[in-house]
Amino acid sequence: MTALARRHSAALRTPPLSCGKHRDPVLHQVAPHGRSTYGLSAPDLAAELFRLAARGWQLWEITARLDLREVTAT
């Protein structure tokens, strides 16, 4: 077992962190914390919205991932 696997296994035996979702502090740090623009400009974000929709993403999946306030503001 690798050191990373041992550390993760030990983390699973501890109480949940303050967020209530994670026990492993590394996973807590890298977990998405909500919707984001990913630093895209409003036109690029709109293009990404249409690209995801064309690939079959449903609106609830897109709005859960992307912060669309920038797109609707323009």
Backbone as ProteinMPNN parsed JSONL, in Angstrom:
{"seq_chain_A": "MTALARRHSAALRTPPLSCGKHRDPVLHQVAPHGRSTYGLSAPDLAAELFRLAARGWQLWEITARLDLREVTAT", "coords_chain_A": {"N_chain_A": [[0.85, -1.171, 0.0], [0.585, 2.181, -0.872], [2.021, 5.257, 0.405], [0.24, 7.392, 0.12], [-2.21, 6.07, -0.157], [-2.327, 4.841, 2.364], [-2.478, 7.123, 4.002], [-4.919, 8.192, 3.15], [-6.653, 6.117, 3.85], [-6.382, 6.194, 6.635], [-7.469, 8.709, 7.1], [-10.144, 8.274, 6.523], [-11.012, 7.048, 8.779], [-11.371, 8.985, 10.638], [-13.283, 11.644, 12.278], [-15.777, 13.553, 10.39], [-14.775, 16.522, 8.582], [-15.145, 20.106, 9.149], [-16.825, 20.91, 7.086], [-18.544, 18.84, 6.77], [-18.742, 17.05, 4.712], [-16.384, 15.813, 3.94], [-13.696, 13.692, 4.992], [-11.089, 13.492, 4.536], [-8.516, 15.754, 4.479], [-7.088, 16.56, 2.207], [-8.736, 15.907, 0.017], [-10.794, 17.606, 0.671], [-9.662, 20.115, 0.194], [-9.342, 20.133, -2.599], [-11.848, 19.786, -3.617], [-14.604, 20.94, -5.553], [-16.039, 24.079, -4.769], [-18.541, 25.04, -5.376], [-20.386, 26.884, -7.889], [-18.65, 28.285, -10.732], [-16.894, 30.691, -12.757], [-14.622, 29.97, -13.932], [-12.707, 31.745, -14.654], [-13.287, 32.664, -17.172], [-14.133, 34.949, -19.801], [-17.238, 36.77, -20.319], [-18.267, 36.308, -23.016], [-16.777, 33.97, -23.675], [-17.622, 32.26, -21.669], [-20.326, 32.017, -22.327], [-20.022, 30.704, -24.777], [-18.947, 28.305, -23.847], [-21.111, 27.362, -22.4], [-22.957, 26.824, -24.497], [-21.459, 24.894, -25.846], [-21.33, 22.804, -23.975], [-24.07, 22.221, -23.77], [-24.531, 21.333, -26.368], [-23.131, 18.977, -26.284], [-24.777, 17.39, -24.838], [-25.218, 17.902, -22.152], [-27.42, 18.542, -19.47], [-29.544, 21.303, -18.461], [-29.604, 21.634, -15.655], [-27.243, 20.387, -14.901], [-25.331, 22.026, -16.071], [-25.82, 24.523, -14.819], [-25.191, 23.815, -12.245], [-22.469, 23.607, -12.366], [-21.388, 25.891, -13.687], [-21.181, 29.407, -13.113], [-23.53, 31.36, -14.156], [-24.241, 34.022, -14.049], [-22.632, 35.971, -15.145], [-22.982, 35.583, -17.88], [-25.712, 36.076, -18.279], [-25.805, 38.71, -17.583], [-24.814, 40.157, -19.655]], "CA_chain_A": [[0.0, 0.0, 0.0], [1.401, 3.389, -0.967], [1.857, 6.214, 1.504], [-0.985, 8.157, -0.12], [-3.339, 5.196, 0.159], [-2.371, 4.678, 3.823], [-2.949, 8.369, 4.575], [-6.348, 8.301, 2.853], [-7.329, 5.113, 4.677], [-6.416, 6.718, 8.003], [-8.388, 9.851, 7.125], [-11.519, 7.768, 6.52], [-11.351, 6.595, 10.137], [-11.505, 10.16, 11.502], [-14.586, 12.305, 12.144], [-15.85, 14.47, 9.246], [-14.269, 17.882, 8.755], [-16.183, 21.09, 9.445], [-17.774, 21.013, 5.975], [-19.494, 17.752, 6.915], [-18.736, 16.19, 3.536], [-15.111, 15.128, 3.74], [-12.876, 13.285, 6.119], [-9.71, 13.628, 4.081], [-8.274, 17.177, 4.242], [-6.626, 16.809, 0.838], [-9.926, 15.92, -0.826], [-11.547, 18.812, 1.016], [-9.027, 21.263, -0.456], [-9.469, 20.096, -4.055], [-13.243, 19.641, -4.009], [-15.199, 22.191, -6.02], [-16.827, 24.738, -3.728], [-19.709, 25.69, -5.954], [-20.321, 27.296, -9.286], [-17.499, 29.11, -11.037], [-16.748, 31.154, -14.14], [-13.338, 29.417, -14.361], [-11.903, 32.841, -15.174], [-13.635, 32.945, -18.565], [-14.88, 36.179, -20.062], [-18.655, 36.497, -20.554], [-18.48, 35.62, -24.302], [-16.215, 32.619, -23.61], [-18.497, 31.479, -20.795], [-21.512, 31.707, -23.129], [-19.622, 29.679, -25.743], [-18.813, 27.051, -23.096], [-22.488, 26.95, -22.113], [-23.514, 26.21, -25.699], [-20.689, 23.694, -26.146], [-21.78, 21.748, -23.067], [-25.429, 21.847, -24.164], [-24.429, 20.552, -27.601], [-22.614, 17.647, -25.933], [-25.81, 16.623, -24.149], [-25.391, 18.263, -20.745], [-28.714, 19.134, -19.165], [-29.411, 22.629, -17.885], [-29.292, 21.566, -14.221], [-25.826, 20.041, -14.78], [-24.555, 23.204, -16.439], [-25.95, 25.55, -13.785], [-24.504, 23.356, -11.042], [-21.035, 23.741, -12.587], [-20.997, 27.226, -14.127], [-21.852, 30.583, -12.584], [-23.999, 31.98, -15.39], [-24.631, 35.418, -13.866], [-21.849, 36.773, -16.083], [-23.561, 35.43, -19.219], [-27.01, 36.725, -18.315], [-25.637, 40.151, -17.359], [-24.422, 40.822, -20.903]], "C_chain_A": [[0.902, 1.243, 0.0], [1.124, 4.315, 0.211], [0.575, 7.019, 1.341], [-2.221, 7.334, 0.224], [-3.462, 4.981, 1.667], [-2.917, 5.944, 4.495], [-4.454, 8.531, 4.356], [-7.151, 7.312, 3.699], [-7.438, 5.585, 6.124], [-7.399, 7.873, 8.112], [-9.838, 9.39, 7.171], [-11.96, 7.277, 7.897], [-11.513, 7.762, 11.109], [-12.89, 10.77, 11.343], [-14.588, 13.235, 10.929], [-15.277, 15.836, 9.594], [-15.437, 18.845, 8.952], [-17.204, 21.236, 8.324], [-18.839, 19.925, 6.063], [-19.492, 16.763, 5.766], [-17.497, 15.316, 3.441], [-14.483, 14.725, 5.066], [-11.406, 13.481, 5.804], [-9.43, 15.1, 3.765], [-7.764, 17.492, 2.841], [-7.821, 16.852, -0.118], [-10.762, 17.16, -0.564], [-10.975, 20.029, 0.288], [-9.25, 21.288, -1.959], [-10.911, 19.968, -4.532], [-13.783, 20.977, -4.517], [-16.106, 22.779, -4.949], [-18.005, 25.502, -4.293], [-19.467, 26.102, -7.397], [-19.169, 28.268, -9.508], [-17.572, 29.594, -12.477], [-15.461, 30.606, -14.744], [-12.459, 30.486, -14.999], [-12.193, 33.19, -16.621], [-14.344, 34.286, -18.673], [-16.337, 35.8, -20.346], [-18.89, 35.826, -21.919], [-17.931, 34.18, -24.298], [-17.073, 31.713, -22.742], [-19.774, 31.089, -21.536], [-21.19, 30.621, -24.15], [-19.495, 28.321, -25.065], [-20.187, 26.491, -22.745], [-23.084, 26.227, -23.316], [-22.762, 24.935, -26.078], [-21.129, 22.526, -25.266], [-23.18, 21.275, -23.427], [-25.411, 20.996, -25.431], [-23.912, 19.139, -27.337], [-23.595, 16.825, -25.099], [-25.963, 16.917, -22.666], [-26.768, 18.871, -20.564], [-28.5, 20.447, -18.432], [-29.048, 22.575, -16.403], [-27.826, 21.202, -14.0], [-24.944, 21.25, -15.074], [-24.618, 24.255, -15.343], [-25.311, 25.117, -12.472], [-23.001, 23.579, -11.149], [-20.614, 25.181, -12.867], [-21.815, 28.311, -13.443], [-22.265, 31.431, -13.786], [-24.439, 33.426, -15.22], [-23.873, 36.327, -14.823], [-22.457, 36.732, -17.478], [-24.872, 36.193, -19.305], [-26.911, 38.229, -18.114], [-25.304, 40.883, -18.653], [-25.52, 40.792, -21.918]], "O_chain_A": [[1.855, 1.334, 0.774], [0.126, 4.171, 0.916], [-0.106, 7.299, 2.328], [-3.167, 7.844, 0.825], [-4.572, 4.943, 2.197], [-3.713, 5.863, 5.431], [-5.177, 8.953, 5.258], [-8.22, 7.654, 4.206], [-8.472, 5.396, 6.764], [-8.092, 7.999, 9.122], [-10.675, 10.045, 7.792], [-13.154, 7.11, 8.145], [-11.77, 7.541, 12.292], [-13.599, 10.458, 10.387], [-13.525, 13.663, 10.479], [-15.291, 16.254, 10.752], [-16.595, 18.429, 8.922], [-18.337, 21.643, 8.578], [-19.92, 20.07, 5.492], [-20.171, 15.738, 5.833], [-17.557, 14.202, 2.92], [-14.714, 15.34, 6.106], [-10.58, 13.62, 6.706], [-10.054, 15.648, 2.857], [-7.991, 18.593, 2.341], [-7.903, 17.739, -0.969], [-11.374, 17.703, -1.483], [-11.73, 20.88, -0.183], [-9.338, 22.368, -2.543], [-11.169, 20.036, -5.733], [-13.453, 22.028, -3.968], [-16.855, 22.052, -4.296], [-18.416, 26.516, -3.728], [-18.48, 25.718, -8.025], [-18.761, 28.984, -8.594], [-18.233, 28.98, -13.315], [-15.229, 30.759, -15.943], [-11.57, 30.173, -15.791], [-11.432, 33.932, -17.241], [-15.059, 34.704, -17.762], [-16.634, 34.63, -20.587], [-19.646, 34.857, -21.985], [-18.556, 33.278, -24.857], [-17.233, 30.53, -23.043], [-20.254, 29.964, -21.395], [-21.996, 29.716, -24.366], [-19.885, 27.302, -25.634], [-20.396, 25.278, -22.789], [-23.651, 25.144, -23.174], [-23.37, 23.991, -26.582], [-21.284, 21.402, -25.743], [-23.46, 20.076, -23.396], [-26.185, 20.046, -25.555], [-24.224, 18.212, -28.084], [-23.289, 15.701, -24.7], [-26.75, 16.26, -21.984], [-27.231, 19.631, -21.414], [-27.438, 20.691, -17.859], [-28.256, 23.395, -15.939], [-27.22, 21.649, -13.027], [-23.934, 21.469, -14.405], [-23.591, 24.823, -14.969], [-24.926, 25.965, -11.667], [-22.326, 23.724, -10.13], [-19.6, 25.643, -12.345], [-23.014, 28.142, -13.222], [-21.439, 32.137, -14.364], [-24.966, 34.012, -16.165], [-24.408, 37.343, -15.266], [-22.449, 37.739, -18.185], [-25.124, 36.882, -20.293], [-27.849, 38.954, -18.445], [-25.489, 42.097, -18.743], [-25.354, 41.308, -23.023]]}, "name": "protein", "num_of_chains": 1, "seq": "MTALARRHSAALRTPPLSCGKHRDPVLHQVAPHGRSTYGLSAPDLAAELFRLAARGWQLWEITARLDLREVTAT"}
